[in-house]
Amino acid sequence: MENSIQPLLEEYQLGDLRLKNRVVMAPMTRGRATNADLIPTPLMAEYYAQRASAGLIITEGTWVSSKAIGFINVPGIYTKEQTGGWRLVTKAVHDKGGSIFSQLGHIGSASHPDHLNGELPAGPSAINPRTQSFTPEGFKDTLTPRELTIAEIEQTIQDYKQAAQNAKDAGFDGVEIHAQTGMLIPQFLSLATNERTDQYGGCIENRARIIFEILDAITEVWDSTRVAIKFTPVMYTHVGIVTPDVETIPIFQYILKKLNDYDLAFVHVTGPAQDLTGTPVEVLQNDYFSHFRHHYHGRLIANLGFTQQTGNEILNSGKADLVSFGQLFIANPDLVERFKGQLPLSEADPDTFYTGEDKGYTDYPGAANDRVLG
Ligand SMILES: Cc1cc2nc3c(=O)[nH]c(=O)nc-3n(C[C@H](O)[C@H](O)[C@H](O)COP(=O)(O)O)c2cc1C
């Protein structure tokens, strides 16, 4: 395919941010903040800088407070030192002409006391999400959490706001709220983990309330055109009991429609990793991303299993504005150059996804070196 007919390689105007192309690096937890204070390291700056030819990089999910932690060696953005570490990352990416958003996350009840000085995790209700947490001693089953008080929910929203301010201070170009399944926000949306009877539980509006309160708080710090959200209504693997239910479709319709009132940078949507036949979200099976276009009129990033070909196809179809690539960016730091040159792609090694320091992290060669080696 000629470059001229590869929409992935076209420049893109994201509000007042000019992206070099429409290839986005999807957020990926890599577990390389291997220090007790969860400060981003120079190695992380090198990793992101290697991938700066992406039109936009979205960082790994990053903790908004010490209470948000639930996976080892994942960096935070709630202390001065962490903010300083991120400054190295944003500078390294900007020096190479890239753009980078920070993904702000909180794992809620899917944490473990091992991450929280022995304290129980807290979630919307005292219901075990029945998943696993990656602790210093390996994967451990989650427990029955505490129910968050209203004051704690209000504090959590303030934590997102402060983290967003820290992201600004660290030189990021914007922030993305991590609402992918497994995190605190979907625990509020799900009928399985939210049995609250106050303004955060019960009807759809109440269960979705926290999203808009977080957005309202963050947009006091950032212009809305630099704020985004990533979610999926169709996740089934590694998420315990937070799987699609009979209200998943109506709650997402409600959320998408209401997001039209915010002039966001984009909504980032992950597709289904499995056949949805017989599930409560079966209706999304066909023409998945069109369902989102129908309800949400702002920019959309499509994600999950895209290739160069399917990425170009979805942009050509107009069903998405940008395409994000996860695993392909792990093993192909110069993914954009490879797309330009129609060069072969390397495969990522899952054993080093979350551990291994530089191995499987900064040691994947660019295509030029592949050829030299080959
Ligand atoms: C190692 C790894 C870590 C991930 N961590 C995150 C994360 O921190 N935040 C997030 O929203 N998604 C995370 N994801 C999901 C990716 O952003 C993306 O949705 C997924 O990999 C599908 O895209 P792909 O098929 O192009 O890889 C992760 C995926 C992988 C492979």
Coordinates of C-alpha atoms and ligand atoms in Angstrom, one line a residue:
M1 CA 0.0 0.0 0.0
E2 CA 1.4 3.4 -1.0
N3 CA 2.0 5.9 1.9
S4 CA -0.3 8.3 0.1
I5 CA -3.2 5.9 0.5
Q6 CA -2.3 4.9 4.1
P7 CA -4.5 7.1 6.3
L8 CA -2.6 5.7 9.3
L9 CA 0.4 7.8 8.1
E10 CA -1.5 11.1 7.6
E11 CA -1.0 14.0 10.0
Y12 CA -4.0 14.6 12.3
Q13 CA -5.2 17.7 14.1
L14 CA -6.3 16.7 17.6
G15 CA -7.8 20.0 18.8
D16 CA -4.7 22.3 19.0
L17 CA -2.3 19.4 19.1
R18 CA -0.8 18.4 15.7
L19 CA -0.1 14.6 15.5
K20 CA 2.5 13.3 13.1
N21 CA 0.3 10.4 12.1
R22 CA -2.9 8.6 13.2
V23 CA -1.0 5.7 14.9
V24 CA -1.5 5.7 18.7
M25 CA 0.6 3.7 21.1
A26 CA -2.0 2.1 23.5
P27 CA -1.4 2.3 27.2
M28 CA 0.5 -0.7 28.5
T29 CA 1.5 -1.6 32.1
R30 CA 5.1 -2.8 31.9
G31 CA 6.1 -3.0 35.6
R32 CA 9.4 -1.2 35.2
A33 CA 9.1 1.3 38.1
T34 CA 11.2 -1.0 40.2
N35 CA 11.7 1.2 43.2
A36 CA 9.9 1.5 46.5
D37 CA 8.5 5.0 45.7
L38 CA 7.2 4.0 42.2
I39 CA 9.1 6.7 40.5
P40 CA 9.4 6.6 36.7
T41 CA 13.0 5.7 35.8
P42 CA 15.5 6.8 33.1
L43 CA 14.9 3.3 31.5
M44 CA 11.2 4.2 31.1
A45 CA 12.1 7.5 29.5
E46 CA 14.3 5.5 27.0
Y47 CA 11.5 3.1 26.3
Y48 CA 8.9 5.8 25.5
A49 CA 11.5 7.9 23.5
Q50 CA 12.1 4.8 21.3
R51 CA 8.4 4.9 20.4
A52 CA 8.2 8.6 19.9
S53 CA 7.4 8.3 16.1
A54 CA 3.9 7.3 17.1
G55 CA 1.4 10.1 16.5
L56 CA 0.5 9.9 20.2
I57 CA 1.8 7.8 23.1
I58 CA -0.5 7.0 26.0
T59 CA 1.5 5.9 29.0
E60 CA 0.8 2.8 31.1
G61 CA -1.9 3.1 33.7
T62 CA -0.5 5.2 36.5
W63 CA -1.7 5.4 40.1
V64 CA -3.5 8.6 41.2
S65 CA -2.8 7.9 44.9
S66 CA -1.3 5.4 47.2
K67 CA -4.8 3.9 47.7
A68 CA -5.1 3.3 44.0
I69 CA -2.2 0.8 43.8
G70 CA -2.8 -2.9 42.9
F71 CA 0.0 -4.3 40.7
I72 CA 3.8 -4.4 41.4
N73 CA 6.2 -1.8 40.0
V74 CA 3.6 0.3 38.3
P75 CA 4.5 4.0 38.6
G76 CA 2.4 6.6 40.4
I77 CA 1.8 10.3 39.6
Y78 CA 0.8 11.5 43.1
T79 CA 4.2 12.6 44.6
K80 CA 6.7 15.3 43.7
E81 CA 9.3 12.7 43.0
Q82 CA 7.1 10.7 40.7
T83 CA 6.1 13.9 38.9
G84 CA 9.8 14.6 38.5
G85 CA 10.4 11.2 37.0
W86 CA 7.6 11.7 34.5
R87 CA 9.2 15.0 33.5
L88 CA 12.2 13.0 32.2
V89 CA 9.8 10.8 30.2
T90 CA 7.9 13.7 28.6
K91 CA 11.1 15.5 27.8
A92 CA 12.6 12.5 26.1
V93 CA 9.5 12.0 24.0
H94 CA 9.1 15.7 23.1
D95 CA 12.8 15.9 22.2
K96 CA 12.1 13.3 19.5
G97 CA 9.0 15.3 18.3
G98 CA 6.4 13.0 19.9
S99 CA 3.3 13.7 21.9
I100 CA 2.3 11.9 25.1
F101 CA -0.7 11.6 27.4
S102 CA -0.7 10.2 30.9
Q103 CA -3.2 7.4 31.7
L104 CA -4.6 8.0 35.2
G105 CA -5.8 4.9 37.0
H106 CA -7.2 3.4 40.3
I107 CA -7.6 -0.3 40.7
G108 CA -10.2 -0.1 43.6
S109 CA -11.3 -3.5 45.0
A110 CA -9.0 -5.5 42.6
S111 CA -6.0 -4.6 44.8
H112 CA -4.6 -6.7 47.7
P113 CA -3.5 -5.8 51.3
D114 CA 0.1 -6.5 50.2
H115 CA 0.0 -3.3 48.2
L116 CA -1.8 -1.3 50.9
N117 CA 0.4 -1.7 54.0
G118 CA -1.9 -4.6 55.1
E119 CA -5.1 -2.6 54.8
L120 CA -8.1 -4.0 52.9
P121 CA -8.7 -2.5 49.4
A122 CA -11.9 -0.5 49.0
G123 CA -14.5 -0.5 46.2
P124 CA -18.1 0.6 45.5
S125 CA -19.4 -2.3 47.7
A126 CA -18.0 -4.9 50.0
I127 CA -18.0 -7.5 47.2
N128 CA -15.0 -9.6 46.2
P129 CA -14.3 -8.9 42.5
R130 CA -12.9 -12.4 42.3
T131 CA -9.9 -11.6 40.3
Q132 CA -6.1 -11.7 41.0
S133 CA -3.6 -9.0 42.0
F134 CA 0.1 -9.2 41.0
T135 CA 1.9 -8.7 44.3
P136 CA 5.6 -8.9 45.2
E137 CA 5.0 -12.6 46.0
G138 CA 3.2 -13.3 42.7
F139 CA -0.5 -13.4 41.8
K140 CA -2.8 -13.5 44.7
D141 CA -6.6 -13.9 44.9
T142 CA -8.5 -10.7 45.7
L143 CA -10.4 -10.5 49.0
T144 CA -13.8 -9.0 50.1
P145 CA -13.0 -5.2 50.1
R146 CA -14.4 -2.4 52.3
E147 CA -17.1 -0.2 50.9
L148 CA -15.9 3.3 50.1
T149 CA -17.6 6.0 52.1
I150 CA -18.9 9.1 50.3
A151 CA -16.1 11.1 51.8
E152 CA -13.6 8.6 50.3
I153 CA -15.3 8.8 46.9
E154 CA -15.0 12.6 47.0
Q155 CA -11.3 12.3 48.0
T156 CA -10.7 9.8 45.1
I157 CA -12.1 12.4 42.7
Q158 CA -9.8 15.0 44.2
D159 CA -6.9 12.5 43.8
Y160 CA -7.7 12.2 40.0
K161 CA -7.7 16.0 39.8
Q162 CA -4.3 16.3 41.6
A163 CA -2.8 13.6 39.5
A164 CA -4.1 15.5 36.4
Q165 CA -2.4 18.7 37.7
N166 CA 0.8 16.7 38.3
A167 CA 0.6 15.4 34.8
K168 CA 0.4 19.0 33.6
D169 CA 3.4 19.9 35.7
A170 CA 5.3 16.9 34.3
G171 CA 4.9 18.2 30.8
F172 CA 2.3 15.8 29.4
D173 CA 0.2 16.8 26.4
G174 CA -3.0 15.5 28.0
V175 CA -4.5 12.8 30.2
E176 CA -6.6 9.7 29.6
I177 CA -8.8 8.3 32.3
H178 CA -8.3 4.5 32.7
A179 CA -11.7 3.0 32.8
Q180 CA -10.8 -0.3 31.2
T181 CA -12.3 -3.3 32.9
G182 CA -10.5 -4.4 36.1
M183 CA -10.3 -0.8 37.4
L184 CA -12.3 1.2 39.9
I185 CA -14.6 2.9 37.4
P186 CA -16.0 -0.3 35.9
Q187 CA -16.5 -1.6 39.4
F188 CA -19.0 1.3 39.9
L189 CA -20.6 0.6 36.5
S190 CA -21.1 -3.2 37.1
L191 CA -24.2 -4.7 38.7
A192 CA -22.0 -7.4 40.1
T193 CA -19.8 -5.1 42.2
N194 CA -22.0 -2.1 42.9
E195 CA -24.9 -2.6 45.3
R196 CA -24.8 0.9 46.8
T197 CA -28.0 2.5 47.7
D198 CA -26.7 6.1 47.7
Q199 CA -26.1 8.5 44.8
Y200 CA -23.4 6.2 43.4
G201 CA -25.5 3.0 43.2
G202 CA -28.8 1.8 41.9
C203 CA -29.9 3.4 38.6
I204 CA -27.6 3.9 35.6
E205 CA -27.2 7.6 36.2
N206 CA -25.9 6.9 39.7
R207 CA -23.6 4.1 38.8
A208 CA -22.0 6.2 36.0
R209 CA -21.9 9.4 38.2
I210 CA -18.2 9.0 39.2
I211 CA -17.1 9.2 35.6
F212 CA -18.6 12.6 35.2
E213 CA -17.5 13.9 38.6
I214 CA -13.9 12.8 37.7
L215 CA -14.2 14.6 34.3
D216 CA -15.6 17.7 35.9
A217 CA -12.7 17.8 38.4
I218 CA -10.0 17.2 35.7
T219 CA -11.4 19.7 33.3
E220 CA -10.9 22.4 36.0
V221 CA -7.2 21.7 35.5
W222 CA -7.0 20.8 31.8
D223 CA -8.8 22.1 28.8
S224 CA -11.3 19.3 27.9
T225 CA -9.7 18.9 24.5
R226 CA -6.7 17.4 26.3
V227 CA -8.7 15.0 28.4
A228 CA -9.8 11.5 27.2
I229 CA -11.2 8.2 28.5
K230 CA -10.5 4.6 27.6
F231 CA -13.1 1.8 28.2
T232 CA -14.7 -1.3 26.8
P233 CA -18.1 -2.8 27.4
V234 CA -17.0 -6.2 26.2
M235 CA -14.2 -7.5 28.4
Y236 CA -14.4 -11.2 29.6
T237 CA -10.9 -12.3 30.4
H238 CA -8.9 -11.7 33.7
V239 CA -11.6 -9.4 35.1
G240 CA -13.3 -11.7 37.6
I241 CA -17.0 -10.9 38.0
V242 CA -16.9 -7.5 36.3
T243 CA -18.2 -8.9 33.0
P244 CA -20.9 -7.5 30.8
D245 CA -24.4 -7.6 32.3
V246 CA -28.0 -6.8 31.2
E247 CA -27.4 -3.1 31.9
T248 CA -24.0 -2.8 30.1
I249 CA -25.5 -1.7 26.8
P250 CA -27.9 0.9 28.3
I251 CA -25.2 2.3 30.7
F252 CA -22.7 2.7 27.9
Q253 CA -25.3 4.4 25.7
Y254 CA -26.0 6.8 28.6
I255 CA -22.3 7.4 29.1
L256 CA -21.5 8.0 25.4
K257 CA -24.4 10.3 25.0
K258 CA -23.5 12.3 28.0
L259 CA -19.8 12.5 26.9
N260 CA -21.1 14.5 23.9
D261 CA -21.5 17.4 26.3
Y262 CA -17.7 17.4 27.0
D263 CA -15.5 18.5 24.1
L264 CA -13.0 15.7 24.9
A265 CA -9.7 14.9 23.1
F266 CA -11.2 11.5 22.3
V267 CA -12.9 8.4 23.5
H268 CA -10.7 5.3 23.3
V269 CA -12.6 2.1 22.8
T270 CA -11.3 -1.5 23.0
G271 CA -13.1 -4.1 21.0
P272 CA -14.1 -7.6 21.8
A273 CA -11.4 -10.3 22.2
Q274 CA -13.9 -13.1 21.8
D275 CA -17.2 -14.2 20.1
L276 CA -20.0 -12.3 21.9
T277 CA -22.8 -14.8 20.8
G278 CA -25.0 -15.6 23.7
T279 CA -23.7 -12.8 25.9
P280 CA -25.6 -9.7 27.1
V281 CA -23.6 -7.7 24.6
E282 CA -24.2 -9.9 21.6
V283 CA -25.7 -7.0 19.7
L284 CA -22.3 -5.3 19.5
Q285 CA -20.8 -8.3 17.6
N286 CA -21.4 -6.8 14.2
D287 CA -19.8 -3.6 13.2
Y288 CA -18.6 -3.0 16.7
F289 CA -17.1 0.5 16.4
S290 CA -20.2 1.9 14.5
H291 CA -22.2 1.5 17.7
F292 CA -19.9 4.0 19.4
R293 CA -20.0 6.4 16.4
H294 CA -23.8 6.3 16.6
H295 CA -24.0 7.5 20.2
Y296 CA -20.8 9.5 20.5
H297 CA -20.1 12.3 18.0
G298 CA -16.5 13.3 19.1
R299 CA -13.2 11.7 18.1
L300 CA -12.9 7.9 18.5
I301 CA -9.7 5.8 18.9
A302 CA -10.3 2.2 17.9
N303 CA -8.3 -0.5 19.6
L304 CA -7.8 -4.3 19.8
G305 CA -5.9 -6.5 17.4
F306 CA -5.5 -4.0 14.7
T307 CA -2.9 -4.5 11.9
Q308 CA -1.5 -2.1 9.4
Q309 CA -4.2 -3.3 7.0
T310 CA -7.2 -3.3 9.3
G311 CA -6.1 0.0 10.8
N312 CA -6.0 1.7 7.4
E313 CA -9.4 0.1 6.6
I314 CA -11.2 1.4 9.7
L315 CA -9.8 4.9 9.1
N316 CA -10.9 4.8 5.5
S317 CA -14.4 3.6 6.6
G318 CA -14.7 6.7 8.8
K319 CA -15.7 4.6 11.8
A320 CA -12.7 5.8 13.8
D321 CA -10.4 8.8 13.8
L322 CA -7.2 7.2 15.1
V323 CA -6.1 3.6 15.8
S324 CA -4.2 2.4 18.8
F325 CA -1.8 -0.5 18.8
G326 CA -0.7 -2.3 22.0
Q327 CA 1.4 -5.4 21.6
L328 CA 2.8 -4.4 18.2
F329 CA 4.4 -1.4 19.9
I330 CA 6.1 -3.6 22.5
A331 CA 8.2 -5.5 19.9
N332 CA 8.3 -2.8 17.2
P333 CA 9.5 0.5 18.7
D334 CA 9.6 1.9 15.1
L335 CA 6.2 0.7 14.2
V336 CA 5.4 3.8 12.1
E337 CA 8.6 3.4 10.1
R338 CA 7.7 -0.3 9.5
F339 CA 4.3 0.7 8.3
K340 CA 5.8 3.3 6.0
G341 CA 8.3 0.8 4.5
Q342 CA 6.0 -2.2 4.6
L343 CA 8.6 -3.9 6.7
P344 CA 8.2 -7.2 8.6
L345 CA 7.0 -7.0 12.2
S346 CA 8.6 -8.6 15.3
E347 CA 6.6 -10.5 17.9
A348 CA 6.5 -9.5 21.6
D349 CA 7.5 -12.0 24.3
P350 CA 4.7 -12.3 26.9
D351 CA 7.2 -13.4 29.6
T352 CA 8.7 -9.9 29.7
F353 CA 5.4 -7.9 29.5
Y354 CA 5.4 -7.1 33.2
T355 CA 9.0 -7.8 34.4
G356 CA 12.5 -8.1 33.2
E357 CA 13.9 -4.5 33.4
D358 CA 15.5 -3.7 29.9
K359 CA 14.9 -7.3 28.6
G360 CA 11.8 -7.3 26.4
Y361 CA 11.5 -3.6 27.1
T362 CA 14.2 -1.4 25.5
D363 CA 16.1 -4.1 23.7
Y364 CA 13.7 -4.7 20.8
P365 CA 15.7 -3.5 17.7
G366 CA 14.4 -1.1 15.1
A367 CA 13.8 -2.6 11.6
A368 CA 17.1 -1.2 10.3
N369 CA 18.9 -3.3 12.9
D370 CA 16.7 -6.3 12.1
R371 CA 17.9 -6.2 8.5
V372 CA 21.6 -5.8 9.6
L373 CA 21.2 -8.7 12.0
G374 CA 19.2 -10.7 9.4
Ligands
LIG1 C1 1.3 -5.8 28.6 C2 0.0 -5.1 28.5 C3 -0.3 -4.2 29.5 C4 -1.5 -3.4 29.3 N1 -1.8 -2.4 30.3 C5 -2.8 -1.6 30.1 C6 -3.0 -0.4 30.8 O1 -2.2 -0.1 31.7 N2 -4.1 0.4 30.6 C7 -5.0 0.1 29.6 O2 -5.9 0.8 29.4 N3 -4.8 -1.0 28.8 C8 -3.8 -1.8 29.0 N4 -3.6 -2.9 28.1 C9 -4.5 -3.1 27.0 C10 -3.9 -2.3 25.8 O3 -4.0 -0.9 25.9 C11 -4.8 -2.7 24.5 O4 -6.1 -2.4 24.8 C12 -4.7 -4.2 24.2 O5 -3.3 -4.6 24.2 C13 -5.3 -4.5 22.8 O6 -4.6 -3.8 21.8 P1 -3.6 -4.7 20.8 O7 -4.4 -5.8 20.3 O8 -3.2 -3.7 19.8 O9 -2.5 -5.2 21.7 C14 -2.4 -3.6 28.2 C15 -2.1 -4.6 27.3 C16 -0.9 -5.3 27.4 C17 -0.5 -6.3 26.3

